[in-house]
Amino acid sequence: NNHVNSIIVLKLDFSDEEVLAYYISFLKTLSFKLNKHTIHFFFNEHLRDFPLYTEAIKFFNHPESMVRIAVRTLTLNVYKVNDSNSLEFIRNKTAAPYFSNLVWFIGNHVLQLEECLEQRADHLNRNNLESAV
């Protein structure tokens, strides 16, 4: 079952937007195939490793919204699988750092939105508001 995982953990040039887009789409597509029967192709119980999930969440705060949306979709697809071992791994190894960073990221966006709303609604601020959303 480690063949797919070995592809997932390949070191790629993510500064190339096209490579990143294909990689994230690949991970998201794999996540749509997750269920209680297929999770074992991605979650290695013996090594306590879940590359599909752990590699994806590294991009939770990427500047490109498409990447962030794909990561959120993937995480929701992982969470809905009823597999106690993978959910235990997520709770024990990744939940605190991931959700702490996610809350911080969302909090910063809220502050940016508040700043835009407090300022006069001229053309420049509307552009700032649109880019923040």
PDB file of C-alpha atoms in Angstrom:
ATOM      1  CA  ASN A   1       0.000   0.000   0.000  1.00  0.00           C
ATOM      2  CA  ASN A   2       2.985   2.336   0.156  1.00  0.00           C
ATOM      3  CA  HIS A   3       3.218   2.855  -3.594  1.00  0.00           C
ATOM      4  CA  VAL A   4       0.694   5.684  -3.607  1.00  0.00           C
ATOM      5  CA  ASN A   5       2.197   7.111  -0.430  1.00  0.00           C
ATOM      6  CA  SER A   6       5.647   7.150  -2.026  1.00  0.00           C
ATOM      7  CA  ILE A   7       4.219   9.266  -4.853  1.00  0.00           C
ATOM      8  CA  ILE A   8       2.504  11.590  -2.372  1.00  0.00           C
ATOM      9  CA  VAL A   9       5.726  12.290  -0.455  1.00  0.00           C
ATOM     10  CA  LEU A  10       7.867  12.984  -3.525  1.00  0.00           C
ATOM     11  CA  LYS A  11       9.785  16.235  -3.208  1.00  0.00           C
ATOM     12  CA  LEU A  12       8.460  18.429  -6.000  1.00  0.00           C
ATOM     13  CA  ASP A  13       9.058  22.045  -6.981  1.00  0.00           C
ATOM     14  CA  PHE A  14       5.988  23.680  -5.458  1.00  0.00           C
ATOM     15  CA  SER A  15       7.225  27.112  -6.484  1.00  0.00           C
ATOM     16  CA  ASP A  16       6.010  26.108  -9.949  1.00  0.00           C
ATOM     17  CA  GLU A  17       2.298  26.967  -9.829  1.00  0.00           C
ATOM     18  CA  GLU A  18       1.399  24.320 -12.392  1.00  0.00           C
ATOM     19  CA  VAL A  19       3.153  21.555 -10.444  1.00  0.00           C
ATOM     20  CA  LEU A  20       1.419  22.665  -7.262  1.00  0.00           C
ATOM     21  CA  ALA A  21      -1.990  22.808  -8.957  1.00  0.00           C
ATOM     22  CA  TYR A  22      -1.614  19.275 -10.347  1.00  0.00           C
ATOM     23  CA  TYR A  23      -0.305  17.944  -7.024  1.00  0.00           C
ATOM     24  CA  ILE A  24      -3.124  19.449  -4.967  1.00  0.00           C
ATOM     25  CA  SER A  25      -5.715  18.253  -7.491  1.00  0.00           C
ATOM     26  CA  PHE A  26      -4.177  14.780  -7.326  1.00  0.00           C
ATOM     27  CA  LEU A  27      -4.408  14.718  -3.524  1.00  0.00           C
ATOM     28  CA  LYS A  28      -7.961  16.038  -3.530  1.00  0.00           C
ATOM     29  CA  THR A  29      -9.024  13.445  -6.129  1.00  0.00           C
ATOM     30  CA  LEU A  30      -7.525  10.666  -4.016  1.00  0.00           C
ATOM     31  CA  SER A  31      -9.412  11.954  -0.995  1.00  0.00           C
ATOM     32  CA  PHE A  32     -12.725  11.551  -2.829  1.00  0.00           C
ATOM     33  CA  LYS A  33     -11.966   7.820  -3.057  1.00  0.00           C
ATOM     34  CA  LEU A  34     -11.522   7.444   0.700  1.00  0.00           C
ATOM     35  CA  ASN A  35     -13.827   5.145   2.604  1.00  0.00           C
ATOM     36  CA  LYS A  36     -13.408   2.527   5.309  1.00  0.00           C
ATOM     37  CA  HIS A  37     -12.143   0.038   2.714  1.00  0.00           C
ATOM     38  CA  THR A  38      -9.660   2.298   0.887  1.00  0.00           C
ATOM     39  CA  ILE A  39      -8.236   4.281   3.806  1.00  0.00           C
ATOM     40  CA  HIS A  40      -5.666   1.529   4.372  1.00  0.00           C
ATOM     41  CA  PHE A  41      -4.022   2.394   1.065  1.00  0.00           C
ATOM     42  CA  PHE A  42      -3.173   5.813   2.495  1.00  0.00           C
ATOM     43  CA  PHE A  43      -2.949   5.399   6.258  1.00  0.00           C
ATOM     44  CA  ASN A  44      -0.104   3.156   7.353  1.00  0.00           C
ATOM     45  CA  GLU A  45      -1.121   1.803  10.744  1.00  0.00           C
ATOM     46  CA  HIS A  46       2.256   0.175  11.421  1.00  0.00           C
ATOM     47  CA  LEU A  47       4.264   3.336  10.785  1.00  0.00           C
ATOM     48  CA  ARG A  48       1.505   5.590  12.143  1.00  0.00           C
ATOM     49  CA  ASP A  49       1.791   7.693   8.991  1.00  0.00           C
ATOM     50  CA  PHE A  50      -0.881   9.320   6.825  1.00  0.00           C
ATOM     51  CA  PRO A  51       0.899  11.129   3.968  1.00  0.00           C
ATOM     52  CA  LEU A  52      -2.270  12.016   2.069  1.00  0.00           C
ATOM     53  CA  TYR A  53      -3.438  14.052   5.038  1.00  0.00           C
ATOM     54  CA  THR A  54      -0.143  15.313   6.460  1.00  0.00           C
ATOM     55  CA  GLU A  55       1.219  16.496   3.112  1.00  0.00           C
ATOM     56  CA  ALA A  56      -2.024  18.266   2.229  1.00  0.00           C
ATOM     57  CA  ILE A  57      -2.353  20.220   5.467  1.00  0.00           C
ATOM     58  CA  LYS A  58       1.056  21.785   4.848  1.00  0.00           C
ATOM     59  CA  PHE A  59      -0.742  23.966   2.300  1.00  0.00           C
ATOM     60  CA  PHE A  60      -3.629  25.082   4.553  1.00  0.00           C
ATOM     61  CA  ASN A  61      -2.552  28.733   4.396  1.00  0.00           C
ATOM     62  CA  HIS A  62      -1.259  28.901   0.832  1.00  0.00           C
ATOM     63  CA  PRO A  63      -1.780  32.305  -0.824  1.00  0.00           C
ATOM     64  CA  GLU A  64      -3.752  30.719  -3.671  1.00  0.00           C
ATOM     65  CA  SER A  65      -7.392  30.250  -2.659  1.00  0.00           C
ATOM     66  CA  MET A  66      -7.818  27.209  -4.941  1.00  0.00           C
ATOM     67  CA  VAL A  67      -5.117  25.420  -2.968  1.00  0.00           C
ATOM     68  CA  ARG A  68      -6.676  26.328   0.396  1.00  0.00           C
ATOM     69  CA  ILE A  69     -10.116  25.177  -0.754  1.00  0.00           C
ATOM     70  CA  ALA A  70      -8.708  21.881  -2.015  1.00  0.00           C
ATOM     71  CA  VAL A  71      -6.950  21.274   1.308  1.00  0.00           C
ATOM     72  CA  ARG A  72     -10.159  21.955   3.230  1.00  0.00           C
ATOM     73  CA  THR A  73     -12.087  19.619   0.936  1.00  0.00           C
ATOM     74  CA  LEU A  74      -9.477  16.917   1.426  1.00  0.00           C
ATOM     75  CA  THR A  75      -9.505  17.278   5.209  1.00  0.00           C
ATOM     76  CA  LEU A  76     -13.296  17.005   5.299  1.00  0.00           C
ATOM     77  CA  ASN A  77     -13.120  13.897   3.109  1.00  0.00           C
ATOM     78  CA  VAL A  78     -10.615  12.378   5.535  1.00  0.00           C
ATOM     79  CA  TYR A  79     -12.676  13.279   8.616  1.00  0.00           C
ATOM     80  CA  LYS A  80     -15.828  11.642   7.265  1.00  0.00           C
ATOM     81  CA  VAL A  81     -14.180   8.205   6.970  1.00  0.00           C
ATOM     82  CA  ASN A  82     -15.232   6.065   9.898  1.00  0.00           C
ATOM     83  CA  ASP A  83     -11.854   4.545  10.727  1.00  0.00           C
ATOM     84  CA  SER A  84     -10.850   4.702  14.366  1.00  0.00           C
ATOM     85  CA  ASN A  85      -7.097   4.318  13.759  1.00  0.00           C
ATOM     86  CA  SER A  86      -6.809   7.144  11.251  1.00  0.00           C
ATOM     87  CA  LEU A  87      -9.024   9.422  13.355  1.00  0.00           C
ATOM     88  CA  GLU A  88      -6.912   8.626  16.415  1.00  0.00           C
ATOM     89  CA  PHE A  89      -3.789   9.521  14.420  1.00  0.00           C
ATOM     90  CA  ILE A  90      -5.361  12.830  13.396  1.00  0.00           C
ATOM     91  CA  ARG A  91      -6.411  13.652  16.971  1.00  0.00           C
ATOM     92  CA  ASN A  92      -3.098  12.688  18.555  1.00  0.00           C
ATOM     93  CA  LYS A  93      -0.578  13.845  15.951  1.00  0.00           C
ATOM     94  CA  THR A  94      -2.031  16.646  13.850  1.00  0.00           C
ATOM     95  CA  ALA A  95      -5.230  18.127  15.262  1.00  0.00           C
ATOM     96  CA  ALA A  96      -3.748  20.630  17.722  1.00  0.00           C
ATOM     97  CA  PRO A  97      -1.175  22.190  15.375  1.00  0.00           C
ATOM     98  CA  TYR A  98      -3.452  22.135  12.324  1.00  0.00           C
ATOM     99  CA  PHE A  99      -6.511  23.634  13.989  1.00  0.00           C
ATOM    100  CA  SER A 100      -4.447  26.140  15.978  1.00  0.00           C
ATOM    101  CA  ASN A 101      -2.832  27.388  12.773  1.00  0.00           C
ATOM    102  CA  LEU A 102      -6.157  27.369  10.953  1.00  0.00           C
ATOM    103  CA  VAL A 103      -7.799  29.475  13.671  1.00  0.00           C
ATOM    104  CA  TRP A 104      -4.841  31.890  13.595  1.00  0.00           C
ATOM    105  CA  PHE A 105      -5.081  32.120   9.795  1.00  0.00           C
ATOM    106  CA  ILE A 106      -8.839  32.780   9.871  1.00  0.00           C
ATOM    107  CA  GLY A 107      -8.390  35.278  12.714  1.00  0.00           C
ATOM    108  CA  ASN A 108      -5.891  37.248  10.647  1.00  0.00           C
ATOM    109  CA  HIS A 109      -8.362  37.335   7.766  1.00  0.00           C
ATOM    110  CA  VAL A 110     -11.070  38.618  10.094  1.00  0.00           C
ATOM    111  CA  LEU A 111      -8.743  41.401  11.264  1.00  0.00           C
ATOM    112  CA  GLN A 112      -7.946  42.309   7.649  1.00  0.00           C
ATOM    113  CA  LEU A 113     -11.647  42.426   6.835  1.00  0.00           C
ATOM    114  CA  GLU A 114     -12.347  44.570   9.881  1.00  0.00           C
ATOM    115  CA  GLU A 115      -9.575  46.973   8.869  1.00  0.00           C
ATOM    116  CA  CYS A 116     -11.017  47.263   5.368  1.00  0.00           C
ATOM    117  CA  LEU A 117     -14.489  47.936   6.759  1.00  0.00           C
ATOM    118  CA  GLU A 118     -13.258  50.575   9.204  1.00  0.00           C
ATOM    119  CA  GLN A 119     -11.534  52.543   6.481  1.00  0.00           C
ATOM    120  CA  ARG A 120     -13.392  54.604   3.948  1.00  0.00           C
ATOM    121  CA  ALA A 121     -14.982  52.504   1.213  1.00  0.00           C
ATOM    122  CA  ASP A 122     -13.006  53.974  -1.634  1.00  0.00           C
ATOM    123  CA  HIS A 123     -11.987  51.963  -4.689  1.00  0.00           C
ATOM    124  CA  LEU A 124      -8.654  50.807  -3.236  1.00  0.00           C
ATOM    125  CA  ASN A 125     -10.240  49.476  -0.050  1.00  0.00           C
ATOM    126  CA  ARG A 126     -12.879  47.596  -2.035  1.00  0.00           C
ATOM    127  CA  ASN A 127     -10.059  45.867  -3.908  1.00  0.00           C
ATOM    128  CA  ASN A 128      -8.391  45.004  -0.587  1.00  0.00           C
ATOM    129  CA  LEU A 129     -11.683  43.617   0.706  1.00  0.00           C
ATOM    130  CA  GLU A 130     -12.233  41.525  -2.434  1.00  0.00           C
ATOM    131  CA  SER A 131      -8.705  40.089  -2.272  1.00  0.00           C
ATOM    132  CA  ALA A 132      -9.091  39.246   1.421  1.00  0.00           C
ATOM    133  CA  VAL A 133     -12.296  37.341   0.788  1.00  0.00           C
TER     134      VAL A 133
END
